[in-house]
Structures are given as structure tokens and as C-alpha cells.
Amino acid sequence: MAADHKERGATGHGHADQDHDHAGHTHGTDDHAGHEHSDHDHAGHNHAPTVSASNERVVFIGFLLTAVFMFAEIIAGVLSGSLALIADAGHMLTDAAALLLAWAAFRFGRRASDNQRSFGYMRLEVVAGLINAVTLFALVGWIIYEAIKRFMTPHEVLAGPMFIVAVLGLVINVVVFLVLSRGDKEHVNIRGAMVHVLGDLLGSVAAIAAAVTIWLTGWMPIDPILSVLVSLLVLRSAWALFRNSLHILMEGTPGNVVIEELSTALVSKVPGVREVRHVHVWSITSGKPVATLEVVLASGADAPLVTRSVKALLLADYGISHSTIEIVWDENAPRCALAPGAVR
């Protein structure tokens, strides 16, 4: 796939003489059926999605609330000696990062493409997500190391301050969740941030449980035990973030797309499509899939109508709002050399 798209990053849609012979093919734009693009925002060929100011505002408020209390929780964890509070602060770091990435996606996603960045700045979200995941792996490793040390040498924990801070953390998480619920809950970034906050609610509950247990029984090992449990929640979120970010950076196929099934659906559902070749579907950033493919027309097919129908199906069934369709006019023309894994 990298070979197929090595020129795409420079031009946005570079097909001409890119890696195979286009004899018998036609290229054009919306005025010609051969090489047509989606109808969204053609001023300067801008790929930036429409962004809701309300979404941007609610995630930024949520980020500020989470980030401020995260630092307060770290300080309280150090002063009270509670590893569970520090672990919960680490979980709140994942929340703050998720909210910041969502805000960055809204903010930078509005920037138009230019000659050097044909898809704008949308991938900053993915790069930041990968860095965040690696940082969280290191944090989880440190928490587990400290927990093992505390099992071997119990550390006194001040249950009162720990309880108060944990309860405040629970309240902050509830407030952040309510703030996010005022945004567009169908948006992938809003939905993902809400899942992060719900996960952190469990961390706050664990810290409260540890404080109550220490208060009532004086059993100190409950603090490192619950800190490990909370760190596992952080690890789960970090792994999902790492895997998804790496998948996008490797231009992997979105989870709702199976190339063979997509090709079959186009042939069976779109009148005039004889064959589909060279199907490539990837994501510029989370929730922003794009596609390129070749369509061989059936005899007598109306090329403009077929192109519009293919685009409509890609949008309706797979959420692909930007697609590049190349029409193969001469059915007897020599076939292009296929890259490994490509679909004829």
C-alpha cells in the first residue's frame, strides 16, 4: 500500500503514472466521470471536516477540569502517601489526554490543506495519541514497581485526606461527564472521551474504597492492591490508544471495512459496475476514512451515474465521505500490476 500511495501525500490524489499504466483510463474532476471526488468543500480542495463550536467548547472545559484536578490529586497522593490516588491521577491523565486530543482534532481539523499538507493537520491527533500511549506504559510500569515495593515494606497512608480527595475526584468526573453529554454524543471524539471519563469513575471509587478500608481496619496493603487494579485500567486504555494510533499511521483499513466485501457490494448493488480493482481504504485520522478504487464499467453503462452511485454507497454503508473513483473505459486494456493484497 505504501507504494500505491507514495505520491498521494504530495498531491492529494496522484494517480497519473504513479505505479501502473493507465492506458485505457480516463481522469478528470466532477465535470468528467473518469476521476471524480466527493462533493464536500472543493474550495482549495479542503479536506477539513465541518466542526461544531459546541463540541470544541465542551471538550475544552472538560479538559481544564480534568487536568487541574489531576495535578491536585498527584499532590494529594504524594502528601498522603497514597499510591492509589497517584494511580487514579494517572488514569485522569488518560482522560485529560483524550479530551485534549479531541479538542486538538476539532481545532486543527478546521485548518485547510496546503501545498505541503494535502490533508491539513488532522493527523496531529494520531501522532499525539501514540506519544501519549507510550508515556502511559511508562507510568503503569512505575506504579506497579512502587506497588511491589509497598507490599514488601508497608507504607503508612493518611486515610482522611485520601478519602476527601477521592470523593472530590468522583465529583469532578461526574461534572465532566455531564459537560461532555451536552456535546454531540454521536461524534467519535466526544464518545471516546465519555468512555474515558466513565473509566476514571471506577478509579475514584477504588481510591474511596481504599481510604475507607484503611480508615476502618488500618490494613495498608489495600492501597497498593487497588493501585495495581487502577493501573490495569490505565494499561487497557493506553493499549487501545496505542493500537488504534499505530493502525491509522500504518494506513490500516478502518474496522468497519472489509475490502473483499466492499468490492462485492459495489458490483452487486451498483448498476453498471462490471468489476472493481485496486481498492484502498484508510483513515487520515480517527473517524475520517478515505478511499481510492478503479471501476470497470459494464457495456453501455453511464459513467457519471455509476460514479455518483458508487460514492453514495461508500458514504451510506461505510461512512466514506471522500473517495477517488477512477473509471476504466477500455475493458480490454492490459490490467495494472497489482500490489500485494490489492483487489482485482
mmCIF file of C-alpha atoms in Angstrom:
data_model
loop_
_atom_site.group_PDB
_atom_site.id
_atom_site.type_symbol
_atom_site.label_atom_id
_atom_site.label_comp_id
_atom_site.label_asym_id
_atom_site.label_seq_id
_atom_site.Cartn_x
_atom_site.Cartn_y
_atom_site.Cartn_z
ATOM 1 C CA MET A 1 0.000 0.000 0.000
ATOM 2 C CA ALA A 2 2.869 2.354 0.673
ATOM 3 C CA ALA A 3 3.964 2.031 -2.945
ATOM 4 C CA ASP A 4 0.481 2.749 -4.202
ATOM 5 C CA HIS A 5 0.267 5.934 -2.170
ATOM 6 C CA LYS A 6 3.794 7.287 -2.210
ATOM 7 C CA GLU A 7 2.778 10.161 -4.445
ATOM 8 C CA ARG A 8 -0.582 10.733 -2.793
ATOM 9 C CA GLY A 9 0.877 12.631 0.145
ATOM 10 C CA ALA A 10 2.326 15.235 -2.217
ATOM 11 C CA THR A 11 -0.623 15.792 -4.473
ATOM 12 C CA GLY A 12 -3.594 14.520 -2.534
ATOM 13 C CA HIS A 13 -4.831 12.421 -5.479
ATOM 14 C CA GLY A 14 -1.815 11.499 -7.578
ATOM 15 C CA HIS A 15 -2.855 8.722 -9.944
ATOM 16 C CA ALA A 16 -1.204 9.762 -13.180
ATOM 17 C CA ASP A 17 1.744 7.434 -13.959
ATOM 18 C CA GLN A 18 2.056 6.715 -10.277
ATOM 19 C CA ASP A 19 2.768 2.984 -10.315
ATOM 20 C CA HIS A 20 0.959 1.482 -13.256
ATOM 21 C CA ASP A 21 -0.003 2.085 -16.859
ATOM 22 C CA HIS A 22 -3.250 3.978 -17.233
ATOM 23 C CA ALA A 23 -3.821 3.217 -20.884
ATOM 24 C CA GLY A 24 -7.498 2.962 -21.408
ATOM 25 C CA HIS A 25 -8.297 5.030 -18.313
ATOM 26 C CA THR A 26 -9.783 8.499 -18.062
ATOM 27 C CA HIS A 27 -9.066 11.159 -15.457
ATOM 28 C CA GLY A 28 -10.990 14.263 -14.655
ATOM 29 C CA THR A 29 -12.858 16.011 -11.901
ATOM 30 C CA ASP A 30 -16.525 16.495 -11.240
ATOM 31 C CA ASP A 31 -17.122 17.587 -14.804
ATOM 32 C CA HIS A 32 -15.823 14.253 -16.083
ATOM 33 C CA ALA A 33 -16.813 10.865 -14.820
ATOM 34 C CA GLY A 34 -13.341 9.369 -15.040
ATOM 35 C CA HIS A 35 -11.839 10.693 -11.830
ATOM 36 C CA GLU A 36 -14.455 12.230 -9.575
ATOM 37 C CA HIS A 37 -14.209 13.335 -5.961
ATOM 38 C CA SER A 38 -16.771 13.742 -3.212
ATOM 39 C CA ASP A 39 -18.709 16.969 -3.308
ATOM 40 C CA HIS A 40 -17.532 18.331 0.043
ATOM 41 C CA ASP A 41 -15.820 21.682 0.143
ATOM 42 C CA HIS A 42 -13.912 21.993 -3.108
ATOM 43 C CA ALA A 43 -12.696 25.493 -2.348
ATOM 44 C CA GLY A 44 -8.948 24.904 -2.339
ATOM 45 C CA HIS A 45 -9.761 21.174 -2.092
ATOM 46 C CA ASN A 46 -10.135 21.369 1.653
ATOM 47 C CA HIS A 47 -10.384 18.032 3.491
ATOM 48 C CA ALA A 48 -11.141 19.573 6.889
ATOM 49 C CA PRO A 49 -14.482 18.390 8.317
ATOM 50 C CA THR A 50 -17.206 20.675 9.477
ATOM 51 C CA VAL A 51 -16.666 21.243 13.194
ATOM 52 C CA SER A 52 -19.217 22.142 15.826
ATOM 53 C CA ALA A 53 -18.151 25.040 18.063
ATOM 54 C CA SER A 54 -20.216 23.446 20.826
ATOM 55 C CA ASN A 55 -18.181 20.213 20.640
ATOM 56 C CA GLU A 56 -14.927 22.141 20.796
ATOM 57 C CA ARG A 57 -16.092 24.157 23.794
ATOM 58 C CA VAL A 58 -17.366 21.243 25.890
ATOM 59 C CA VAL A 59 -14.263 19.114 25.412
ATOM 60 C CA PHE A 60 -12.013 22.059 26.314
ATOM 61 C CA ILE A 61 -13.984 22.718 29.510
ATOM 62 C CA GLY A 62 -13.784 19.019 30.321
ATOM 63 C CA PHE A 63 -10.031 19.034 29.699
ATOM 64 C CA LEU A 64 -9.456 22.025 32.004
ATOM 65 C CA LEU A 65 -11.462 20.490 34.849
ATOM 66 C CA THR A 66 -9.746 17.122 34.497
ATOM 67 C CA ALA A 67 -6.215 18.493 34.128
ATOM 68 C CA VAL A 68 -6.470 20.853 37.115
ATOM 69 C CA PHE A 69 -7.791 18.145 39.419
ATOM 70 C CA MET A 70 -5.232 15.661 38.095
ATOM 71 C CA PHE A 71 -2.390 17.833 39.408
ATOM 72 C CA ALA A 72 -4.248 18.336 42.689
ATOM 73 C CA GLU A 73 -4.627 14.568 43.004
ATOM 74 C CA ILE A 74 -0.924 13.984 42.363
ATOM 75 C CA ILE A 75 -0.009 16.464 45.117
ATOM 76 C CA ALA A 76 -2.542 14.929 47.494
ATOM 77 C CA GLY A 77 -1.288 11.430 46.697
ATOM 78 C CA VAL A 78 2.296 12.391 47.495
ATOM 79 C CA LEU A 79 1.346 14.205 50.718
ATOM 80 C CA SER A 80 -0.996 11.456 51.962
ATOM 81 C CA GLY A 81 1.280 8.652 50.827
ATOM 82 C CA SER A 82 -1.493 7.054 48.749
ATOM 83 C CA LEU A 83 -0.329 5.157 45.689
ATOM 84 C CA ALA A 84 -3.992 4.584 44.757
ATOM 85 C CA LEU A 85 -4.500 8.341 44.433
ATOM 86 C CA ILE A 86 -1.407 8.646 42.256
ATOM 87 C CA ALA A 87 -2.660 5.756 40.117
ATOM 88 C CA ASP A 88 -6.038 7.449 39.811
ATOM 89 C CA ALA A 89 -4.243 10.639 38.788
ATOM 90 C CA GLY A 90 -2.560 8.564 36.086
ATOM 91 C CA HIS A 91 -5.975 7.453 34.906
ATOM 92 C CA MET A 92 -7.111 11.062 34.896
ATOM 93 C CA LEU A 93 -4.077 11.777 32.727
ATOM 94 C CA THR A 94 -5.538 9.415 30.119
ATOM 95 C CA ASP A 95 -8.822 11.341 30.390
ATOM 96 C CA ALA A 96 -7.093 14.705 30.054
ATOM 97 C CA ALA A 97 -5.087 13.443 27.088
ATOM 98 C CA ALA A 98 -8.203 12.072 25.402
ATOM 99 C CA LEU A 99 -10.015 15.369 25.889
ATOM 100 C CA LEU A 100 -7.016 17.377 24.694
ATOM 101 C CA LEU A 101 -6.706 15.187 21.599
ATOM 102 C CA ALA A 102 -10.406 15.600 20.896
ATOM 103 C CA TRP A 103 -10.070 19.369 21.241
ATOM 104 C CA ALA A 104 -6.964 19.379 19.026
ATOM 105 C CA ALA A 105 -8.824 17.358 16.413
ATOM 106 C CA PHE A 106 -11.618 19.937 16.370
ATOM 107 C CA ARG A 107 -9.229 22.911 16.430
ATOM 108 C CA PHE A 108 -6.597 21.785 13.940
ATOM 109 C CA GLY A 109 -9.049 19.824 11.818
ATOM 110 C CA ARG A 110 -10.516 23.148 10.675
ATOM 111 C CA ARG A 111 -7.243 24.206 9.084
ATOM 112 C CA ALA A 112 -7.320 23.991 5.322
ATOM 113 C CA SER A 113 -4.907 21.826 3.362
ATOM 114 C CA ASP A 114 -1.953 23.455 1.665
ATOM 115 C CA ASN A 115 0.765 22.545 -0.817
ATOM 116 C CA GLN A 116 2.808 20.735 1.831
ATOM 117 C CA ARG A 117 -0.037 19.108 3.781
ATOM 118 C CA SER A 118 -2.688 17.945 1.351
ATOM 119 C CA PHE A 119 -4.882 16.618 4.183
ATOM 120 C CA GLY A 120 -4.257 19.504 6.557
ATOM 121 C CA TYR A 121 -3.251 18.869 10.178
ATOM 122 C CA MET A 122 -5.701 16.150 11.133
ATOM 123 C CA ARG A 123 -3.016 13.542 11.832
ATOM 124 C CA LEU A 124 -1.572 15.583 14.694
ATOM 125 C CA GLU A 125 -4.248 13.903 16.832
ATOM 126 C CA VAL A 126 -2.946 10.451 15.909
ATOM 127 C CA VAL A 127 0.730 11.283 16.494
ATOM 128 C CA ALA A 128 -0.092 12.821 19.879
ATOM 129 C CA GLY A 129 -2.155 9.741 20.751
ATOM 130 C CA LEU A 130 0.789 7.439 20.044
ATOM 131 C CA ILE A 131 3.131 9.531 22.207
ATOM 132 C CA ASN A 132 0.535 9.628 24.977
ATOM 133 C CA ALA A 133 0.164 5.835 24.920
ATOM 134 C CA VAL A 134 3.919 5.243 25.252
ATOM 135 C CA THR A 135 4.040 7.685 28.182
ATOM 136 C CA LEU A 136 1.197 5.837 29.903
ATOM 137 C CA PHE A 137 3.007 2.499 29.524
ATOM 138 C CA ALA A 138 5.928 4.005 31.457
ATOM 139 C CA LEU A 139 3.548 5.360 34.123
ATOM 140 C CA VAL A 140 1.897 1.959 34.612
ATOM 141 C CA GLY A 141 5.306 0.323 34.937
ATOM 142 C CA TRP A 142 6.292 2.796 37.665
ATOM 143 C CA ILE A 143 3.022 2.300 39.602
ATOM 144 C CA ILE A 144 3.389 -1.496 39.554
ATOM 145 C CA TYR A 145 7.038 -1.192 40.661
ATOM 146 C CA GLU A 146 6.019 1.049 43.573
ATOM 147 C CA ALA A 147 3.155 -1.304 44.483
ATOM 148 C CA ILE A 148 5.559 -4.259 44.734
ATOM 149 C CA LYS A 149 7.857 -2.235 46.988
ATOM 150 C CA ARG A 150 4.917 -1.346 49.257
ATOM 151 C CA PHE A 151 3.844 -4.970 49.512
ATOM 152 C CA MET A 152 7.321 -5.778 50.786
ATOM 153 C CA THR A 153 7.562 -2.694 53.004
ATOM 154 C CA PRO A 154 4.115 -1.309 54.013
ATOM 155 C CA HIS A 155 3.805 2.458 53.753
ATOM 156 C CA GLU A 156 1.561 4.488 56.055
ATOM 157 C CA VAL A 157 -1.321 6.202 54.273
ATOM 158 C CA LEU A 158 -3.373 9.138 55.637
ATOM 159 C CA ALA A 159 -6.887 7.846 55.079
ATOM 160 C CA GLY A 160 -8.716 11.111 55.815
ATOM 161 C CA PRO A 161 -7.078 13.323 53.155
ATOM 162 C CA MET A 162 -7.119 10.390 50.738
ATOM 163 C CA PHE A 163 -10.878 9.946 51.205
ATOM 164 C CA ILE A 164 -11.636 13.655 50.716
ATOM 165 C CA VAL A 165 -9.566 13.928 47.547
ATOM 166 C CA ALA A 166 -11.018 10.709 46.112
ATOM 167 C CA VAL A 167 -14.584 11.950 46.694
ATOM 168 C CA LEU A 168 -13.728 15.263 45.023
ATOM 169 C CA GLY A 169 -12.286 13.299 42.112
ATOM 170 C CA LEU A 170 -15.533 11.392 41.767
ATOM 171 C CA VAL A 171 -17.485 14.657 41.738
ATOM 172 C CA ILE A 172 -15.174 16.160 39.091
ATOM 173 C CA ASN A 173 -15.605 13.106 36.874
ATOM 174 C CA VAL A 174 -19.386 13.312 37.148
ATOM 175 C CA VAL A 175 -19.283 17.022 36.249
ATOM 176 C CA VAL A 176 -17.005 16.379 33.255
ATOM 177 C CA PHE A 177 -19.307 13.597 32.049
ATOM 178 C CA LEU A 178 -22.335 15.925 32.279
ATOM 179 C CA VAL A 179 -20.429 18.643 30.391
ATOM 180 C CA LEU A 180 -19.490 16.214 27.611
ATOM 181 C CA SER A 181 -23.076 14.978 27.390
ATOM 182 C CA ARG A 182 -24.046 18.459 26.179
ATOM 183 C CA GLY A 183 -21.946 17.927 23.047
ATOM 184 C CA ASP A 184 -22.627 15.755 20.021
ATOM 185 C CA LYS A 185 -22.610 12.278 21.564
ATOM 186 C CA GLU A 186 -22.583 10.681 18.103
ATOM 187 C CA HIS A 187 -19.172 12.206 17.316
ATOM 188 C CA VAL A 188 -16.323 9.695 17.651
ATOM 189 C CA ASN A 189 -14.129 12.030 19.744
ATOM 190 C CA ILE A 190 -16.924 13.020 22.130
ATOM 191 C CA ARG A 191 -17.974 9.394 22.539
ATOM 192 C CA GLY A 192 -14.397 8.272 23.174
ATOM 193 C CA ALA A 193 -13.816 10.989 25.771
ATOM 194 C CA MET A 194 -17.003 9.998 27.615
ATOM 195 C CA VAL A 195 -15.815 6.390 27.769
ATOM 196 C CA HIS A 196 -12.511 7.567 29.269
ATOM 197 C CA VAL A 197 -14.320 9.575 31.947
ATOM 198 C CA LEU A 198 -16.572 6.643 32.831
ATOM 199 C CA GLY A 199 -13.472 4.521 33.272
ATOM 200 C CA ASP A 200 -11.943 7.081 35.596
ATOM 201 C CA LEU A 201 -15.059 6.985 37.746
ATOM 202 C CA LEU A 202 -14.010 3.442 38.650
ATOM 203 C CA GLY A 203 -10.579 4.730 39.656
ATOM 204 C CA SER A 204 -12.138 7.275 42.001
ATOM 205 C CA VAL A 205 -14.381 4.602 43.519
ATOM 206 C CA ALA A 206 -11.325 2.361 44.058
ATOM 207 C CA ALA A 207 -9.471 5.172 45.837
ATOM 208 C CA ILE A 208 -12.523 5.809 48.051
ATOM 209 C CA ALA A 209 -12.741 2.098 48.866
ATOM 210 C CA ALA A 210 -9.054 2.015 49.793
ATOM 211 C CA ALA A 211 -9.414 5.065 52.050
ATOM 212 C CA VAL A 212 -12.449 3.624 53.842
ATOM 213 C CA THR A 213 -10.729 0.256 54.329
ATOM 214 C CA ILE A 214 -7.623 1.873 55.808
ATOM 215 C CA TRP A 215 -9.744 4.147 57.973
ATOM 216 C CA LEU A 216 -11.780 1.267 59.414
ATOM 217 C CA THR A 217 -9.204 -1.544 59.593
ATOM 218 C CA GLY A 218 -5.763 0.045 59.224
ATOM 219 C CA TRP A 219 -4.901 -2.562 56.568
ATOM 220 C CA MET A 220 -2.363 -0.675 54.423
ATOM 221 C CA PRO A 221 -1.849 -3.280 51.635
ATOM 222 C CA ILE A 222 -5.271 -2.345 50.219
ATOM 223 C CA ASP A 223 -3.688 0.825 48.824
ATOM 224 C CA PRO A 224 -1.109 -0.875 46.547
ATOM 225 C CA ILE A 225 -3.615 -3.615 45.650
ATOM 226 C CA LEU A 226 -6.173 -1.137 44.358
ATOM 227 C CA SER A 227 -3.449 0.993 42.758
ATOM 228 C CA VAL A 228 -2.496 -2.022 40.624
ATOM 229 C CA LEU A 229 -6.138 -2.562 39.661
ATOM 230 C CA VAL A 230 -6.459 1.093 38.626
ATOM 231 C CA SER A 231 -3.178 0.893 36.704
ATOM 232 C CA LEU A 232 -4.596 -2.059 34.759
ATOM 233 C CA LEU A 233 -7.468 0.202 33.677
ATOM 234 C CA VAL A 234 -4.864 2.736 32.542
ATOM 235 C CA LEU A 235 -2.961 -0.003 30.711
ATOM 236 C CA ARG A 236 -6.109 -1.120 28.918
ATOM 237 C CA SER A 237 -6.848 2.425 27.736
ATOM 238 C CA ALA A 238 -3.204 3.006 26.787
ATOM 239 C CA TRP A 239 -3.041 -0.213 24.760
ATOM 240 C CA ALA A 240 -6.229 0.627 22.871
ATOM 241 C CA LEU A 241 -4.903 4.125 22.153
ATOM 242 C CA PHE A 242 -1.515 2.768 21.021
ATOM 243 C CA ARG A 243 -3.048 0.111 18.780
ATOM 244 C CA ASN A 244 -5.553 2.470 17.155
ATOM 245 C CA SER A 245 -2.993 5.237 16.615
ATOM 246 C CA LEU A 246 -0.450 2.851 15.100
ATOM 247 C CA HIS A 247 -3.113 1.298 12.868
ATOM 248 C CA ILE A 248 -4.034 4.708 11.452
ATOM 249 C CA LEU A 249 -0.393 5.727 10.976
ATOM 250 C CA MET A 250 0.190 2.447 9.096
ATOM 251 C CA GLU A 251 -2.796 3.381 6.888
ATOM 252 C CA GLY A 252 -4.700 0.317 8.025
ATOM 253 C CA THR A 253 -8.230 -0.369 6.860
ATOM 254 C CA PRO A 254 -10.955 1.051 9.177
ATOM 255 C CA GLY A 255 -12.631 -1.534 11.366
ATOM 256 C CA ASN A 256 -15.975 -1.358 9.578
ATOM 257 C CA VAL A 257 -14.458 -2.090 6.151
ATOM 258 C CA VAL A 258 -13.552 -5.468 4.645
ATOM 259 C CA ILE A 259 -12.041 -4.842 1.212
ATOM 260 C CA GLU A 260 -13.387 -8.010 -0.412
ATOM 261 C CA GLU A 261 -16.901 -7.399 0.907
ATOM 262 C CA LEU A 262 -16.815 -3.753 -0.191
ATOM 263 C CA SER A 263 -15.783 -4.755 -3.712
ATOM 264 C CA THR A 264 -18.513 -7.385 -3.891
ATOM 265 C CA ALA A 265 -21.114 -4.909 -2.625
ATOM 266 C CA LEU A 266 -20.208 -2.359 -5.300
ATOM 267 C CA VAL A 267 -20.502 -4.921 -8.096
ATOM 268 C CA SER A 268 -23.786 -6.343 -6.804
ATOM 269 C CA LYS A 269 -25.520 -3.132 -5.711
ATOM 270 C CA VAL A 270 -24.412 -0.509 -8.250
ATOM 271 C CA PRO A 271 -25.844 -0.987 -11.757
ATOM 272 C CA GLY A 272 -23.213 -0.584 -14.438
ATOM 273 C CA VAL A 273 -20.257 -1.779 -12.349
ATOM 274 C CA ARG A 274 -18.622 -4.780 -14.003
ATOM 275 C CA GLU A 275 -15.553 -5.056 -11.805
ATOM 276 C CA VAL A 276 -13.747 -3.199 -9.026
ATOM 277 C CA ARG A 277 -9.952 -3.077 -8.827
ATOM 278 C CA HIS A 278 -7.209 -1.567 -6.685
ATOM 279 C CA VAL A 279 -9.385 -0.802 -3.669
ATOM 280 C CA HIS A 280 -7.571 1.089 -0.921
ATOM 281 C CA VAL A 281 -9.339 2.372 2.197
ATOM 282 C CA TRP A 282 -7.507 4.066 5.059
ATOM 283 C CA SER A 283 -8.035 6.784 7.667
ATOM 284 C CA ILE A 284 -6.495 10.242 7.740
ATOM 285 C CA THR A 285 -7.442 10.458 11.414
ATOM 286 C CA SER A 286 -9.983 8.824 13.697
ATOM 287 C CA GLY A 287 -13.412 8.785 12.052
ATOM 288 C CA LYS A 288 -12.135 10.233 8.750
ATOM 289 C CA PRO A 289 -11.888 7.351 6.219
ATOM 290 C CA VAL A 290 -10.942 7.895 2.584
ATOM 291 C CA ALA A 291 -10.823 5.539 -0.376
ATOM 292 C CA THR A 292 -9.411 5.125 -3.869
ATOM 293 C CA LEU A 293 -10.501 2.476 -6.369
ATOM 294 C CA GLU A 294 -10.874 1.635 -10.053
ATOM 295 C CA VAL A 295 -14.244 0.750 -11.552
ATOM 296 C CA VAL A 296 -14.605 -1.231 -14.785
ATOM 297 C CA LEU A 297 -17.866 -0.254 -16.486
ATOM 298 C CA ALA A 298 -20.350 -2.735 -17.852
ATOM 299 C CA SER A 299 -21.269 -2.380 -21.503
ATOM 300 C CA GLY A 300 -23.424 0.704 -22.093
ATOM 301 C CA ALA A 301 -23.089 1.987 -18.533
ATOM 302 C CA ASP A 302 -23.479 5.694 -17.790
ATOM 303 C CA ALA A 303 -20.097 6.670 -16.289
ATOM 304 C CA PRO A 304 -21.213 9.814 -14.384
ATOM 305 C CA LEU A 305 -24.208 7.989 -12.910
ATOM 306 C CA VAL A 306 -22.082 4.994 -11.898
ATOM 307 C CA THR A 307 -19.528 7.257 -10.243
ATOM 308 C CA ARG A 308 -22.160 9.097 -8.231
ATOM 309 C CA SER A 309 -23.801 5.811 -7.229
ATOM 310 C CA VAL A 310 -20.506 4.321 -6.060
ATOM 311 C CA LYS A 311 -19.821 7.402 -3.954
ATOM 312 C CA ALA A 312 -23.310 7.323 -2.476
ATOM 313 C CA LEU A 313 -22.907 3.672 -1.449
ATOM 314 C CA LEU A 314 -19.463 4.284 0.080
ATOM 315 C CA LEU A 315 -20.874 7.135 2.143
ATOM 316 C CA ALA A 316 -24.098 5.411 3.197
ATOM 317 C CA ASP A 317 -22.685 1.958 4.012
ATOM 318 C CA TYR A 318 -19.134 2.731 5.137
ATOM 319 C CA GLY A 319 -19.091 6.399 6.174
ATOM 320 C CA ILE A 320 -16.502 7.254 3.494
ATOM 321 C CA SER A 321 -17.168 10.888 2.625
ATOM 322 C CA HIS A 322 -14.081 11.363 0.443
ATOM 323 C CA SER A 323 -13.387 8.898 -2.347
ATOM 324 C CA THR A 324 -11.458 8.960 -5.610
ATOM 325 C CA ILE A 325 -13.060 6.880 -8.348
ATOM 326 C CA GLU A 326 -11.118 6.017 -11.484
ATOM 327 C CA ILE A 327 -13.172 4.775 -14.421
ATOM 328 C CA VAL A 328 -11.618 2.129 -16.692
ATOM 329 C CA TRP A 329 -13.105 2.805 -20.134
ATOM 330 C CA ASP A 330 -11.416 0.144 -22.235
ATOM 331 C CA GLU A 331 -12.304 -3.246 -20.771
ATOM 332 C CA ASN A 332 -9.721 -4.945 -22.994
ATOM 333 C CA ALA A 333 -6.844 -2.716 -21.880
ATOM 334 C CA PRO A 334 -3.913 -4.502 -20.174
ATOM 335 C CA ARG A 335 -4.509 -4.796 -16.458
ATOM 336 C CA CYS A 336 -2.424 -2.853 -13.981
ATOM 337 C CA ALA A 337 0.193 -4.622 -11.919
ATOM 338 C CA LEU A 338 -1.388 -5.372 -8.553
ATOM 339 C CA ALA A 339 0.291 -4.617 -5.276
ATOM 340 C CA PRO A 340 0.263 -7.433 -2.685
ATOM 341 C CA GLY A 341 -3.169 -7.693 -1.120
ATOM 342 C CA ALA A 342 -4.847 -5.473 -3.746
ATOM 343 C CA VAL A 343 -8.268 -6.474 -5.104
ATOM 344 C CA ARG A 344 -8.985 -7.174 -8.756
#
